[in-house]
Coordinates of C-alpha atoms in Angstrom, one line a residue:
Chain R
M47 CA -5.9 18.2 22.7
S48 CA -6.2 21.2 20.4
I49 CA -4.5 21.5 17.0
E50 CA -3.5 24.8 15.5
I51 CA -2.4 25.3 12.0
R52 CA -0.8 28.6 11.0
S53 CA -0.2 29.8 7.5
L54 CA 0.8 26.4 6.3
G55 CA 2.1 26.0 2.7
K56 CA 3.2 23.0 0.7
R57 CA 4.3 22.5 -2.9
F58 CA 5.2 19.4 -4.8
G59 CA 7.4 20.7 -7.6
N60 CA 5.2 23.2 -9.4
F61 CA 2.0 22.0 -7.9
V62 CA 0.7 24.0 -5.0
A63 CA -0.8 21.4 -2.7
L64 CA -1.6 23.8 0.2
Q65 CA -1.6 27.5 0.4
D66 CA -1.9 29.7 3.5
I67 CA -3.9 27.2 5.6
N68 CA -5.1 28.5 9.0
L69 CA -7.1 26.2 11.1
D70 CA -7.9 25.8 14.8
I71 CA -9.2 22.5 16.0
P72 CA -10.3 22.7 19.6
G73 CA -9.8 19.6 21.8
G74 CA -12.6 17.0 21.7
E75 CA -14.0 18.0 18.3
L76 CA -14.6 15.8 15.4
V77 CA -13.6 17.7 12.3
A78 CA -14.1 16.7 8.6
L79 CA -11.7 17.9 5.9
L80 CA -14.0 17.8 2.9
G81 CA -13.1 18.4 -0.8
P82 CA -12.6 16.9 -4.2
S83 CA -9.6 14.7 -4.9
G84 CA -6.4 16.7 -5.3
C85 CA -7.6 19.6 -3.1
G86 CA -4.9 19.0 -0.5
K87 CA -7.0 17.5 2.3
T88 CA -4.9 14.4 2.6
T89 CA -1.6 16.4 2.4
L90 CA -2.9 18.5 5.3
L91 CA -3.7 15.5 7.3
R92 CA -0.4 13.9 6.6
I93 CA 1.4 17.1 7.7
I94 CA -0.6 17.1 11.0
A95 CA 0.6 13.5 11.4
G96 CA 4.2 14.3 10.7
M97 CA 4.4 12.0 7.6
E98 CA 4.9 15.0 5.3
S99 CA 6.7 18.2 6.1
A100 CA 5.3 21.6 5.4
D101 CA 7.3 24.1 3.3
T102 CA 6.1 27.1 5.4
G103 CA 4.0 27.6 8.5
Q104 CA 3.5 25.9 11.8
V105 CA 1.6 23.0 13.4
L106 CA 0.9 23.4 17.1
F107 CA -0.4 20.7 19.4
A108 CA -2.0 22.1 22.6
G109 CA -0.2 25.3 21.9
E110 CA 3.2 23.7 21.6
E111 CA 5.3 23.8 18.5
A112 CA 5.2 20.4 16.7
T113 CA 6.1 21.4 13.2
H114 CA 9.4 19.5 13.2
L115 CA 8.5 16.6 15.4
H116 CA 8.9 13.1 13.8
A117 CA 5.7 11.1 13.3
R118 CA 6.7 8.7 16.1
E119 CA 7.0 11.5 18.6
R120 CA 3.7 13.1 17.9
N121 CA 1.5 10.6 19.7
V122 CA -1.0 10.7 16.9
G123 CA -3.2 7.8 15.9
F124 CA -3.5 7.4 12.1
V125 CA -6.0 5.3 10.2
F126 CA -5.3 4.7 6.5
Q127 CA -7.8 4.3 3.7
H128 CA -6.4 0.9 2.8
Y129 CA -6.0 -0.1 6.4
A130 CA -2.2 -0.7 6.2
L131 CA -2.4 -3.6 8.7
F132 CA 0.7 -5.7 9.3
R133 CA -0.1 -8.8 7.1
H134 CA 2.2 -11.2 8.9
M135 CA 0.8 -10.4 12.3
S136 CA -2.3 -11.7 13.9
V137 CA -5.1 -9.2 14.8
F138 CA -4.0 -9.3 18.4
E139 CA -0.3 -8.6 17.5
N140 CA -1.4 -5.8 15.1
V141 CA -3.2 -4.0 18.0
A142 CA -0.4 -4.8 20.4
F143 CA 2.3 -3.4 18.1
G144 CA 2.2 0.2 19.4
L145 CA 2.7 -1.1 23.0
R146 CA 5.4 -3.6 22.1
V147 CA 7.7 -1.1 20.4
K148 CA 7.7 1.3 23.4
A149 CA 11.0 1.8 25.1
R150 CA 11.7 -0.9 27.7
K151 CA 11.0 1.3 30.7
L152 CA 7.7 2.6 29.2
R153 CA 6.5 -0.7 27.9
P154 CA 3.7 -2.3 29.9
V155 CA 4.2 -5.9 31.1
E156 CA 2.9 -8.7 29.0
S157 CA -0.3 -9.2 31.2
E158 CA -1.1 -5.5 30.9
I159 CA -0.6 -5.5 27.1
R160 CA -2.9 -8.5 26.9
R161 CA -5.5 -6.7 29.0
R162 CA -5.4 -3.5 27.0
V163 CA -5.5 -5.2 23.6
D164 CA -8.5 -7.4 24.8
A165 CA -10.2 -4.2 26.0
L166 CA -9.6 -2.5 22.6
L167 CA -10.8 -5.5 20.6
K168 CA -14.0 -5.5 22.8
L169 CA -14.4 -1.8 22.1
V170 CA -14.3 -2.5 18.3
Q171 CA -16.5 -5.6 18.9
L172 CA -14.0 -7.9 17.3
D173 CA -12.5 -9.7 20.3
W174 CA -13.5 -13.1 18.7
L175 CA -11.1 -12.4 15.8
A176 CA -7.9 -12.0 17.9
D177 CA -6.1 -14.9 16.4
R178 CA -7.0 -14.3 12.8
Y179 CA -4.7 -12.7 10.2
P180 CA -5.7 -9.5 8.4
S181 CA -6.2 -11.4 5.1
Q182 CA -9.0 -13.4 6.7
L183 CA -11.0 -10.4 7.6
S184 CA -13.6 -8.3 5.6
G185 CA -12.9 -4.7 4.8
G186 CA -15.0 -3.3 7.6
Q187 CA -13.4 -5.6 10.1
R188 CA -9.9 -4.6 8.9
Q189 CA -10.7 -1.0 9.3
R190 CA -12.0 -1.5 12.8
I191 CA -8.8 -3.4 13.7
A192 CA -6.8 -0.5 12.2
L193 CA -8.7 1.9 14.4
A194 CA -8.1 -0.3 17.5
R195 CA -4.4 -0.4 16.6
A196 CA -4.3 3.4 16.4
L197 CA -6.0 3.8 19.7
A198 CA -3.7 1.3 21.5
V199 CA -1.1 4.0 22.1
E200 CA -3.7 6.3 23.7
P201 CA -3.2 9.1 21.1
K202 CA -4.2 12.6 21.9
V203 CA -5.2 13.1 18.3
L204 CA -6.9 10.6 15.9
L205 CA -6.4 11.2 12.2
L206 CA -8.3 9.3 9.6
D207 CA -7.6 9.4 5.9
E208 CA -10.7 8.5 3.9
P209 CA -11.3 5.8 6.5
F210 CA -14.4 4.4 4.9
G211 CA -13.5 5.1 1.3
A212 CA -12.8 1.5 0.4
L213 CA -15.9 0.0 1.9
D214 CA -19.4 -0.5 0.5
T215 CA -22.2 1.8 1.2
K216 CA -24.0 -0.2 4.0
V217 CA -20.8 -0.9 5.9
R218 CA -19.7 2.7 5.5
K219 CA -22.9 4.1 7.0
E220 CA -22.7 1.6 9.9
L221 CA -19.0 2.5 10.6
R222 CA -19.4 6.2 10.5
R223 CA -22.1 6.2 13.2
W224 CA -19.9 3.9 15.2
L225 CA -16.9 6.2 14.7
R226 CA -19.0 9.1 16.0
R227 CA -19.9 7.1 19.2
L228 CA -16.3 6.0 19.6
H229 CA -15.1 9.6 19.3
D230 CA -17.5 10.7 22.0
E231 CA -16.4 7.9 24.4
M232 CA -12.7 8.5 23.9
H233 CA -12.6 12.2 24.5
I234 CA -9.9 12.9 21.9
S235 CA -9.7 15.3 18.9
S236 CA -10.3 13.6 15.6
V237 CA -9.8 14.8 12.1
F238 CA -11.0 12.8 9.2
V239 CA -10.6 13.3 5.5
T240 CA -13.4 12.6 3.1
H241 CA -14.7 13.5 -0.4
D242 CA -18.2 12.3 0.6
Q243 CA -20.3 15.3 1.6
E244 CA -22.9 13.1 3.2
E245 CA -20.3 11.5 5.4
A246 CA -18.9 14.8 6.5
L247 CA -22.3 16.4 7.2
E248 CA -23.5 13.4 9.1
V249 CA -20.5 12.7 11.4
A250 CA -18.6 15.9 12.0
D251 CA -18.9 18.6 14.5
R252 CA -17.3 21.0 12.1
V253 CA -16.7 20.7 8.4
V254 CA -13.7 22.3 6.6
V255 CA -14.4 22.6 2.9
M256 CA -11.2 22.7 0.8
N257 CA -10.5 23.3 -2.9
H258 CA -7.3 23.9 -4.8
G259 CA -5.1 23.9 -1.7
R260 CA -7.2 26.5 0.1
I261 CA -9.9 26.4 2.7
E262 CA -13.2 27.6 1.2
Q263 CA -15.3 27.5 4.3
I264 CA -15.2 26.3 7.9
G265 CA -18.5 25.8 9.8
S266 CA -21.0 23.4 11.3
P267 CA -22.5 20.9 8.9
D268 CA -25.7 23.0 8.9
E269 CA -23.9 26.2 8.2
V270 CA -21.9 25.0 5.3
Y271 CA -24.9 23.3 3.7
S272 CA -27.5 26.0 4.2
N273 CA -25.2 29.0 4.0
P274 CA -22.4 28.2 1.7
A275 CA -19.7 30.9 1.5
S276 CA -18.8 30.4 -2.2
P277 CA -20.1 28.9 -5.4
F278 CA -17.7 26.0 -5.0
V279 CA -19.1 25.1 -1.6
Y280 CA -22.6 25.4 -2.9
Q281 CA -21.9 23.0 -5.8
F282 CA -19.8 20.6 -3.8
L283 CA -22.3 20.1 -1.0
G284 CA -25.2 18.5 -2.8
N285 CA -26.9 19.0 -6.1
V286 CA -27.6 22.5 -7.3
N287 CA -29.1 24.4 -10.3
V288 CA -27.0 27.3 -11.5
F289 CA -28.6 30.2 -13.2
H290 CA -26.8 33.0 -15.0
S291 CA -29.1 35.8 -14.0
R292 CA -29.3 37.7 -17.3
L293 CA -30.7 34.8 -19.1
H294 CA -33.7 34.3 -16.8
G295 CA -35.9 37.3 -17.1
A296 CA -38.7 35.8 -15.0
W297 CA -36.5 35.3 -12.0
A298 CA -35.0 38.8 -12.3
D299 CA -37.5 40.0 -9.7
V300 CA -35.7 37.8 -7.2
E301 CA -32.4 39.3 -8.1
R302 CA -33.4 42.9 -7.7
S303 CA -33.2 42.5 -4.0
V304 CA -29.5 41.7 -4.5
P305 CA -26.9 44.4 -3.9
E306 CA -26.0 46.4 -7.0
R307 CA -22.6 44.9 -7.6
A308 CA -24.0 41.5 -8.2
T309 CA -26.7 42.4 -10.7
S310 CA -24.6 45.0 -12.6
S311 CA -21.9 42.5 -13.4
E312 CA -22.6 38.9 -14.5
A313 CA -24.1 37.1 -11.6
M314 CA -24.9 33.4 -10.8
A315 CA -27.8 32.2 -8.9
F316 CA -27.8 28.9 -7.0
V317 CA -30.9 27.0 -6.1
R318 CA -31.0 23.5 -4.6
P319 CA -33.3 21.0 -6.4
H320 CA -35.5 20.6 -3.4
D321 CA -35.9 24.4 -3.0
I322 CA -37.9 24.7 -6.2
E323 CA -41.6 24.6 -6.2
I324 CA -43.5 23.5 -9.3
E325 CA -46.9 25.2 -10.1
H326 CA -49.4 24.6 -12.9
R327 CA -50.0 28.2 -13.5
P328 CA -47.7 31.3 -13.5
V329 CA -47.2 33.1 -10.2
S330 CA -45.1 36.2 -9.7
G331 CA -41.4 35.6 -10.2
S332 CA -41.8 32.2 -11.7
L333 CA -40.0 30.7 -14.6
Q334 CA -41.7 28.7 -17.4
A335 CA -40.3 25.3 -18.1
T336 CA -41.1 22.0 -19.9
V337 CA -41.1 18.7 -18.1
Q338 CA -38.5 16.3 -19.7
E339 CA -38.2 13.3 -17.4
V340 CA -39.7 12.2 -14.2
H341 CA -37.7 9.6 -12.1
A342 CA -38.9 8.2 -8.8
I343 CA -35.7 7.6 -6.8
G344 CA -36.4 6.1 -3.3
P345 CA -38.4 8.6 -1.2
L346 CA -37.9 11.4 -3.7
V347 CA -39.1 12.1 -7.2
R348 CA -36.6 13.8 -9.5
V349 CA -38.0 15.9 -12.3
E350 CA -35.8 17.2 -15.1
L351 CA -37.2 20.3 -16.8
A352 CA -36.0 22.4 -19.8
H353 CA -36.0 26.1 -19.8
G354 CA -34.8 27.1 -23.2
S355 CA -31.6 25.1 -23.7
E356 CA -30.9 24.7 -20.0
L357 CA -31.7 21.7 -17.8
I358 CA -33.2 22.3 -14.4
E359 CA -33.4 19.6 -11.8
V360 CA -36.2 19.6 -9.2
E361 CA -36.7 17.2 -6.3
L362 CA -40.2 16.6 -4.9
T363 CA -41.6 14.5 -2.2
R364 CA -43.7 11.5 -3.5
D365 CA -46.8 13.1 -2.1
R366 CA -46.2 16.4 -3.8
A367 CA -45.4 14.7 -7.1
A368 CA -48.6 12.6 -6.9
A369 CA -50.6 15.8 -6.3
L370 CA -49.0 17.5 -9.3
T371 CA -49.4 14.5 -11.7
L372 CA -46.6 15.7 -14.0
A373 CA -46.4 14.3 -17.6
K374 CA -43.6 14.6 -20.1
G375 CA -43.8 17.7 -22.3
Q376 CA -46.1 19.5 -19.9
Q377 CA -45.7 23.3 -19.4
V378 CA -45.2 24.3 -15.7
W379 CA -43.9 27.3 -13.7
L380 CA -41.0 27.1 -11.3
K381 CA -40.7 29.2 -8.2
P382 CA -37.6 29.1 -6.0
R383 CA -38.1 28.9 -2.3
Q384 CA -34.5 29.8 -1.6
I385 CA -32.0 31.3 -3.9
K386 CA -28.4 32.5 -3.4
V387 CA -26.6 34.9 -5.8
F388 CA -22.9 35.2 -6.2
A389 CA -21.1 37.7 -8.3
A390 CA -19.7 35.7 -11.2
P391 CA -16.4 37.3 -12.2
S392 CA -14.0 34.4 -12.3
G393 CA -11.9 33.8 -9.2
S394 CA -13.7 36.3 -7.0
L395 CA -16.0 34.7 -4.5
E396 CA -17.9 37.7 -3.4
E397 CA -21.1 36.9 -1.7
G398 CA -24.4 38.3 -2.8
G399 CA -27.6 38.1 -0.8
S400 CA -30.1 35.4 -0.4
G401 CA -33.8 35.6 -0.4
I402 CA -37.0 34.7 -2.1
Chain X
M214 CA 7.8 -18.9 -6.9
P215 CA 7.4 -16.2 -4.4
S216 CA 3.7 -15.8 -4.8
T217 CA 1.5 -18.3 -3.1
R218 CA -1.8 -16.6 -4.0
S219 CA -4.3 -18.9 -5.4
H220 CA -6.6 -17.6 -8.1
P221 CA -10.1 -18.9 -8.0
A222 CA -10.6 -18.7 -11.8
R223 CA -8.5 -21.3 -13.6
V224 CA -6.9 -20.1 -16.8
L225 CA -5.7 -23.5 -18.1
P226 CA -8.6 -25.8 -19.0
G227 CA -9.1 -29.0 -17.0
F228 CA -7.1 -29.8 -13.9
S229 CA -6.3 -33.4 -15.0
L230 CA -5.1 -32.3 -18.5
S231 CA -2.8 -29.6 -17.2
L232 CA -1.5 -31.7 -14.4
G233 CA -0.7 -34.5 -16.9
C234 CA 1.1 -32.0 -19.2
A235 CA 3.1 -30.8 -16.3
L236 CA 4.1 -34.3 -15.2
V237 CA 5.1 -35.4 -18.7
Y238 CA 7.1 -32.3 -19.3
L239 CA 8.9 -32.6 -16.0
S240 CA 9.6 -36.3 -16.6
L241 CA 11.1 -35.7 -20.0
L242 CA 13.3 -32.8 -18.9
V243 CA 14.2 -33.7 -15.3
L244 CA 13.3 -37.2 -14.2
L245 CA 14.4 -39.2 -17.2
P246 CA 18.0 -37.9 -17.2
L247 CA 18.2 -38.2 -13.5
S248 CA 16.9 -41.8 -13.5
G249 CA 19.5 -42.6 -16.2
L250 CA 22.1 -41.3 -13.7
G251 CA 20.7 -43.6 -11.0
F252 CA 20.6 -46.5 -13.4
K253 CA 24.2 -46.0 -14.4
A254 CA 25.2 -45.8 -10.7
S255 CA 23.4 -48.9 -9.9
H256 CA 26.0 -50.9 -11.8
L257 CA 28.3 -50.3 -8.9
S258 CA 28.1 -52.3 -5.7
F259 CA 27.5 -50.2 -2.7
Y260 CA 31.0 -50.7 -1.5
E261 CA 32.5 -49.5 -4.8
F262 CA 30.2 -46.6 -4.8
W263 CA 31.0 -45.6 -1.3
E264 CA 34.7 -45.9 -2.1
M265 CA 34.4 -43.6 -5.0
A266 CA 32.1 -41.1 -3.5
T267 CA 34.0 -40.6 -0.3
G268 CA 37.6 -40.4 -1.6
E269 CA 39.7 -37.7 0.0
R270 CA 39.6 -35.6 -3.2
A271 CA 35.8 -36.0 -3.5
L272 CA 35.2 -35.0 0.1
A273 CA 37.3 -31.9 -0.2
S274 CA 35.5 -31.0 -3.4
Y275 CA 32.0 -31.3 -1.7
R276 CA 33.2 -29.1 1.1
I277 CA 34.5 -26.4 -1.2
T278 CA 31.5 -26.6 -3.6
F279 CA 28.7 -26.5 -1.0
G280 CA 30.7 -24.2 1.4
A281 CA 31.5 -21.6 -1.2
S282 CA 28.0 -21.7 -2.6
L283 CA 26.4 -21.2 0.8
L284 CA 28.7 -18.3 1.6
A285 CA 28.1 -16.7 -1.8
A286 CA 24.3 -17.1 -1.4
L287 CA 24.4 -15.6 2.1
I288 CA 26.4 -12.6 0.8
N289 CA 23.9 -12.1 -2.0
A290 CA 21.0 -12.4 0.3
V291 CA 22.3 -9.4 2.3
F292 CA 23.5 -7.2 -0.6
G293 CA 20.8 -8.3 -3.0
L294 CA 18.2 -7.1 -0.5
I295 CA 19.9 -3.7 -0.3
V296 CA 20.1 -3.5 -4.1
A297 CA 16.5 -4.5 -4.6
W298 CA 15.3 -2.1 -1.9
V299 CA 17.2 0.8 -3.4
L300 CA 16.0 0.0 -6.9
V301 CA 12.3 -0.2 -5.8
R302 CA 12.1 2.6 -3.3
Y303 CA 14.3 5.4 -4.5
S304 CA 14.5 7.2 -7.8
F305 CA 17.9 8.6 -8.9
P306 CA 19.6 9.3 -12.2
G307 CA 20.9 6.1 -13.8
K308 CA 18.4 3.9 -12.0
R309 CA 17.4 2.1 -15.2
L310 CA 21.0 1.5 -16.1
I311 CA 21.7 -0.1 -12.7
D312 CA 18.5 -2.1 -13.0
A313 CA 19.7 -3.5 -16.3
L314 CA 23.2 -4.2 -15.0
V315 CA 21.7 -6.5 -12.4
D316 CA 20.7 -8.9 -15.2
L317 CA 24.2 -9.0 -16.7
P318 CA 25.4 -12.1 -14.8
F319 CA 22.4 -13.9 -16.3
A320 CA 23.4 -13.1 -19.9
L321 CA 27.2 -13.0 -19.8
P322 CA 28.8 -16.4 -20.8
T323 CA 30.1 -17.8 -17.6
A324 CA 33.5 -18.3 -19.1
V325 CA 33.8 -14.6 -19.9
A326 CA 32.8 -13.8 -16.4
G327 CA 35.4 -16.2 -15.0
I328 CA 38.2 -14.8 -17.1
T329 CA 37.2 -11.2 -16.3
L330 CA 37.1 -11.9 -12.6
A331 CA 40.3 -13.9 -12.7
T332 CA 42.1 -11.0 -14.5
L333 CA 40.7 -8.4 -12.0
Y334 CA 41.6 -10.3 -8.9
S335 CA 44.9 -11.8 -10.0
S336 CA 48.0 -10.4 -8.2
N337 CA 48.6 -7.8 -10.9
G338 CA 44.9 -7.1 -11.6
W339 CA 43.1 -3.9 -10.8
I340 CA 41.6 -5.2 -7.6
G341 CA 43.9 -8.1 -6.8
R342 CA 46.9 -5.8 -6.6
Y343 CA 45.4 -3.8 -3.7
A344 CA 43.9 -6.9 -2.0
E345 CA 47.3 -8.5 -2.1
S346 CA 48.9 -5.5 -0.4
F347 CA 46.6 -6.3 2.5
G348 CA 47.7 -9.9 2.4
V349 CA 44.5 -11.2 0.8
K350 CA 44.9 -13.5 -2.2
V351 CA 41.7 -13.8 -4.1
A352 CA 42.3 -15.4 -7.5
F353 CA 43.3 -19.1 -7.5
T354 CA 42.1 -19.6 -3.9
P355 CA 38.8 -20.7 -2.5
L356 CA 38.0 -17.0 -1.9
G357 CA 38.1 -16.6 -5.7
I358 CA 35.4 -19.2 -6.0
V359 CA 33.2 -17.3 -3.6
V360 CA 33.7 -14.1 -5.6
A361 CA 32.7 -15.9 -8.9
L362 CA 29.6 -17.5 -7.3
T363 CA 28.6 -14.2 -5.7
F364 CA 28.7 -12.6 -9.1
I365 CA 26.5 -15.1 -10.8
G366 CA 24.0 -15.4 -8.0
L367 CA 23.2 -11.7 -7.5
P368 CA 20.3 -11.4 -10.0
F369 CA 18.4 -14.3 -8.5
V370 CA 18.1 -12.5 -5.2
V371 CA 17.4 -9.1 -6.6
R372 CA 14.8 -10.2 -9.2
T373 CA 13.0 -12.4 -6.6
L374 CA 12.8 -9.6 -4.1
Q375 CA 11.9 -6.6 -6.4
P376 CA 8.2 -7.5 -7.0
V377 CA 7.7 -8.4 -3.3
I378 CA 9.2 -5.0 -2.2
E379 CA 7.0 -3.2 -4.7
D380 CA 4.0 -5.0 -3.1
I381 CA 4.7 -3.6 0.4
E382 CA 2.7 -0.5 0.8
P383 CA 4.8 2.4 2.1
E384 CA 1.8 3.1 4.3
V385 CA 2.7 0.1 6.4
E386 CA 5.9 1.8 7.4
E387 CA 4.1 5.0 8.1
A388 CA 1.7 3.2 10.3
A389 CA 4.5 1.7 12.2
A390 CA 6.1 5.1 12.6
S391 CA 2.9 6.7 13.8
L392 CA 2.6 3.9 16.4
G393 CA 6.0 4.9 17.8
A394 CA 8.3 2.4 16.1
S395 CA 11.9 3.4 15.3
R396 CA 13.4 2.7 11.9
L397 CA 15.1 -0.5 13.2
Q398 CA 11.9 -1.7 14.9
T399 CA 9.9 -1.0 11.7
F400 CA 12.4 -3.0 9.6
V401 CA 12.8 -5.9 12.0
R402 CA 9.2 -6.3 13.0
V403 CA 7.2 -5.1 10.0
V404 CA 9.2 -5.0 6.7
F405 CA 11.6 -8.0 7.1
P406 CA 9.0 -10.7 8.0
G407 CA 7.1 -9.7 4.9
L408 CA 10.2 -10.1 2.8
F409 CA 11.6 -13.3 4.4
P410 CA 9.8 -15.9 2.2
A411 CA 10.9 -14.2 -1.0
L412 CA 14.4 -13.7 0.4
L413 CA 14.6 -17.4 1.1
T414 CA 13.5 -18.1 -2.4
G415 CA 16.1 -15.9 -3.9
F416 CA 18.7 -17.4 -1.6
T417 CA 17.7 -20.9 -2.7
L418 CA 17.9 -20.0 -6.3
A419 CA 21.3 -18.4 -6.0
F420 CA 22.5 -21.3 -3.9
S421 CA 21.4 -24.0 -6.3
R422 CA 22.8 -22.1 -9.3
S423 CA 26.1 -21.8 -7.5
I424 CA 26.3 -25.5 -6.7
G425 CA 26.1 -26.4 -10.4
E426 CA 28.3 -23.5 -11.6
Y427 CA 31.3 -24.6 -13.6
G428 CA 32.3 -22.1 -16.3
S429 CA 33.1 -19.0 -14.3
V430 CA 34.7 -20.9 -11.4
I431 CA 37.3 -22.9 -13.1
F432 CA 39.1 -19.8 -14.4
I433 CA 39.4 -18.1 -11.1
A434 CA 39.7 -21.1 -8.8
G435 CA 43.1 -22.4 -9.7
N436 CA 41.7 -25.9 -9.4
M437 CA 44.2 -27.3 -6.9
P438 CA 43.1 -30.7 -5.7
L439 CA 42.0 -30.7 -2.1
I440 CA 42.1 -26.9 -1.9
S441 CA 40.2 -25.2 -4.7
E442 CA 38.7 -28.0 -6.8
I443 CA 34.9 -28.0 -7.2
T444 CA 32.9 -31.2 -7.7
P445 CA 31.7 -30.3 -11.2
L446 CA 35.3 -30.0 -12.3
L447 CA 36.2 -33.3 -10.6
I448 CA 33.4 -34.9 -12.6
I449 CA 34.6 -33.5 -15.9
S450 CA 38.2 -34.6 -15.2
K451 CA 36.9 -38.1 -14.4
L452 CA 35.0 -38.1 -17.7
E453 CA 38.0 -37.0 -19.6
Q454 CA 39.8 -40.1 -18.2
Y455 CA 36.8 -42.2 -19.4
D456 CA 36.0 -43.0 -15.8
V457 CA 32.2 -42.7 -16.5
V458 CA 31.2 -44.7 -13.5
G459 CA 33.4 -42.7 -11.1
A460 CA 31.8 -39.5 -12.5
T461 CA 28.4 -40.9 -12.0
A462 CA 29.0 -41.7 -8.4
L463 CA 30.1 -38.1 -7.7
A464 CA 27.1 -36.9 -9.7
V465 CA 24.7 -39.0 -7.6
V466 CA 26.1 -37.7 -4.4
M467 CA 25.8 -34.1 -5.6
L468 CA 22.3 -34.8 -6.7
L469 CA 21.3 -36.2 -3.3
I470 CA 22.8 -33.4 -1.2
S471 CA 21.4 -30.7 -3.5
F472 CA 17.9 -32.3 -3.4
A473 CA 18.0 -32.7 0.4
L474 CA 19.1 -29.0 0.8
L475 CA 16.6 -27.7 -1.6
L476 CA 13.8 -29.7 -0.1
A477 CA 14.7 -28.4 3.3
V478 CA 14.8 -24.7 2.2
N479 CA 11.6 -25.0 0.2
T480 CA 9.8 -26.5 3.2
L481 CA 11.1 -23.7 5.3
Q482 CA 10.0 -21.2 2.7
W483 CA 6.6 -22.8 2.3
W484 CA 6.1 -22.6 6.1
A485 CA 7.2 -19.0 6.2
A486 CA 4.8 -18.0 3.5
N487 CA 1.8 -19.9 4.7
R488 CA 1.8 -19.6 8.5
H489 CA 0.0 -16.3 8.4
H490 CA -2.8 -17.1 6.1
G491 CA -4.4 -20.1 7.6
N492 CA -6.4 -22.2 5.1
T493 CA -9.5 -20.0 4.8
R494 CA -7.8 -17.2 3.0
P495 CA -10.4 -15.2 1.0
S496 CA -9.6 -14.3 -2.5
T497 CA -9.6 -10.6 -1.8
G498 CA -5.9 -10.6 -1.1
G499 CA -4.1 -8.0 0.9
K500 CA -4.9 -5.0 -1.1
P501 CA -8.4 -3.9 -2.1

């Protein structure tokens, strides 16, 4: 089922939580709301779920007005960061809850409830835990039960608020792949909130990047990563080196290809650490720098270099680092493979061009 | 105590030392005086004891003491739950003041409470005047005893429930709502079962406090034998007539009934608190 959000606004006292949010989520998509804490992503999710009411704007489910519908009438599955399982109920009863509270004429008979709960527990691969209580489960198991509970009422929309936020890295990776598979099997629309860019880029069909109660960019994971619409998106999605163009004469060549308005005013250039090439001798448009630190981190080698008073981070593959044999204090020349320039005036997010 | 969580790290050194300490302390404070009571009572033959403990006046006093205490504790369980819920979940001007007021029955000398209540509820008092016009007499009747016991029992229920209500994540209620549960269903199926053990504890505390209450009751009760005379008062009046043995007999009966009741309620509470955790409860607790 599709979800449409039209010029939504929400304030808490003087704090503007959401401002003029417009978003279309087509049926069957898995969408990530990505942003730093306090950016309004959870508030937006809670408004979609009907747990919070918007000050202005509309929420439409499948084209129908749902703005003032109570949470219990929205038929939305909600998964909380801290699971919110019913502590005094067994796993089975937790999952059965949504079926048991249905009005008498809609409620399935006991044998049907049993069959459906068993099927859901099999789906989340925890049928052997049916008689346990939530306090006896691990975090990952609890979250899978919470998901099974949300799915029991056959929701048209599944909303997840930082679903893997409280879990350790390994379980988190496992669960997000599993969520992706589950989403594809269930044919529902899912929206999940996260502050983890890796999680959003890996799992979602589309990523909505938010900041200060506004949407910064909507796009596929590849789009938002390789073609960020604003300095914020650039900085939020992965590491980045920021150059204030006037200071870096050697790279000025690069920026001449940029439209006049960017170079004439203060401009900022963004380069990802893995988009910088290190050379032993100067090439055209390269920047001189001194090697400060070399760290081997897993499959990558991270090199910290100083250009004047500024620190530049470069990531190399192990092979490349071995070929370069970098040493502390060595003079090298840096050449960006890909660079993106934004006009710097505060607040304005005008886009410059990109190129080599 | 409401919390049954066990912490893996022991703060007090040495299990045997701390257990020993606890037992000696309890013996000095509780067991020794009580066994003295039993010793004194053992001077009586069983027949004499039975005669004294089941006299007409004594039986009536048991009925009024335990009956009024039970009723007061039940009233407190209901309204104390509401007060605790409001104090935890809502913020409103004057909340701190009301929160402090709850403790007043703890601090107020019971005699002062008794006199105040008696004045309020007597036939020309502020409340009693209107109650009387409806034909309800409060002061100097068994109903007055219930009023006094309700007053002194309230903080027990509220203070026991408050931390437990704070511990319930509001998200649990939202989860229930998103699954289609109505407010009533959410309360009955989700919120109340979580509160029940603590409510039972608060009820027990209020109930046991009421059974032993003396000061506030005697001023409002009227103390008419067979109608509004509580057992503690009967014990005092026996002592005043130097009938120590008779007083002891009554005391032993009260002790036995109280102990049996408390044991029953505690067992029920233990059962309610533990049935959901099995015995392999990990130390992570409910919240991460």
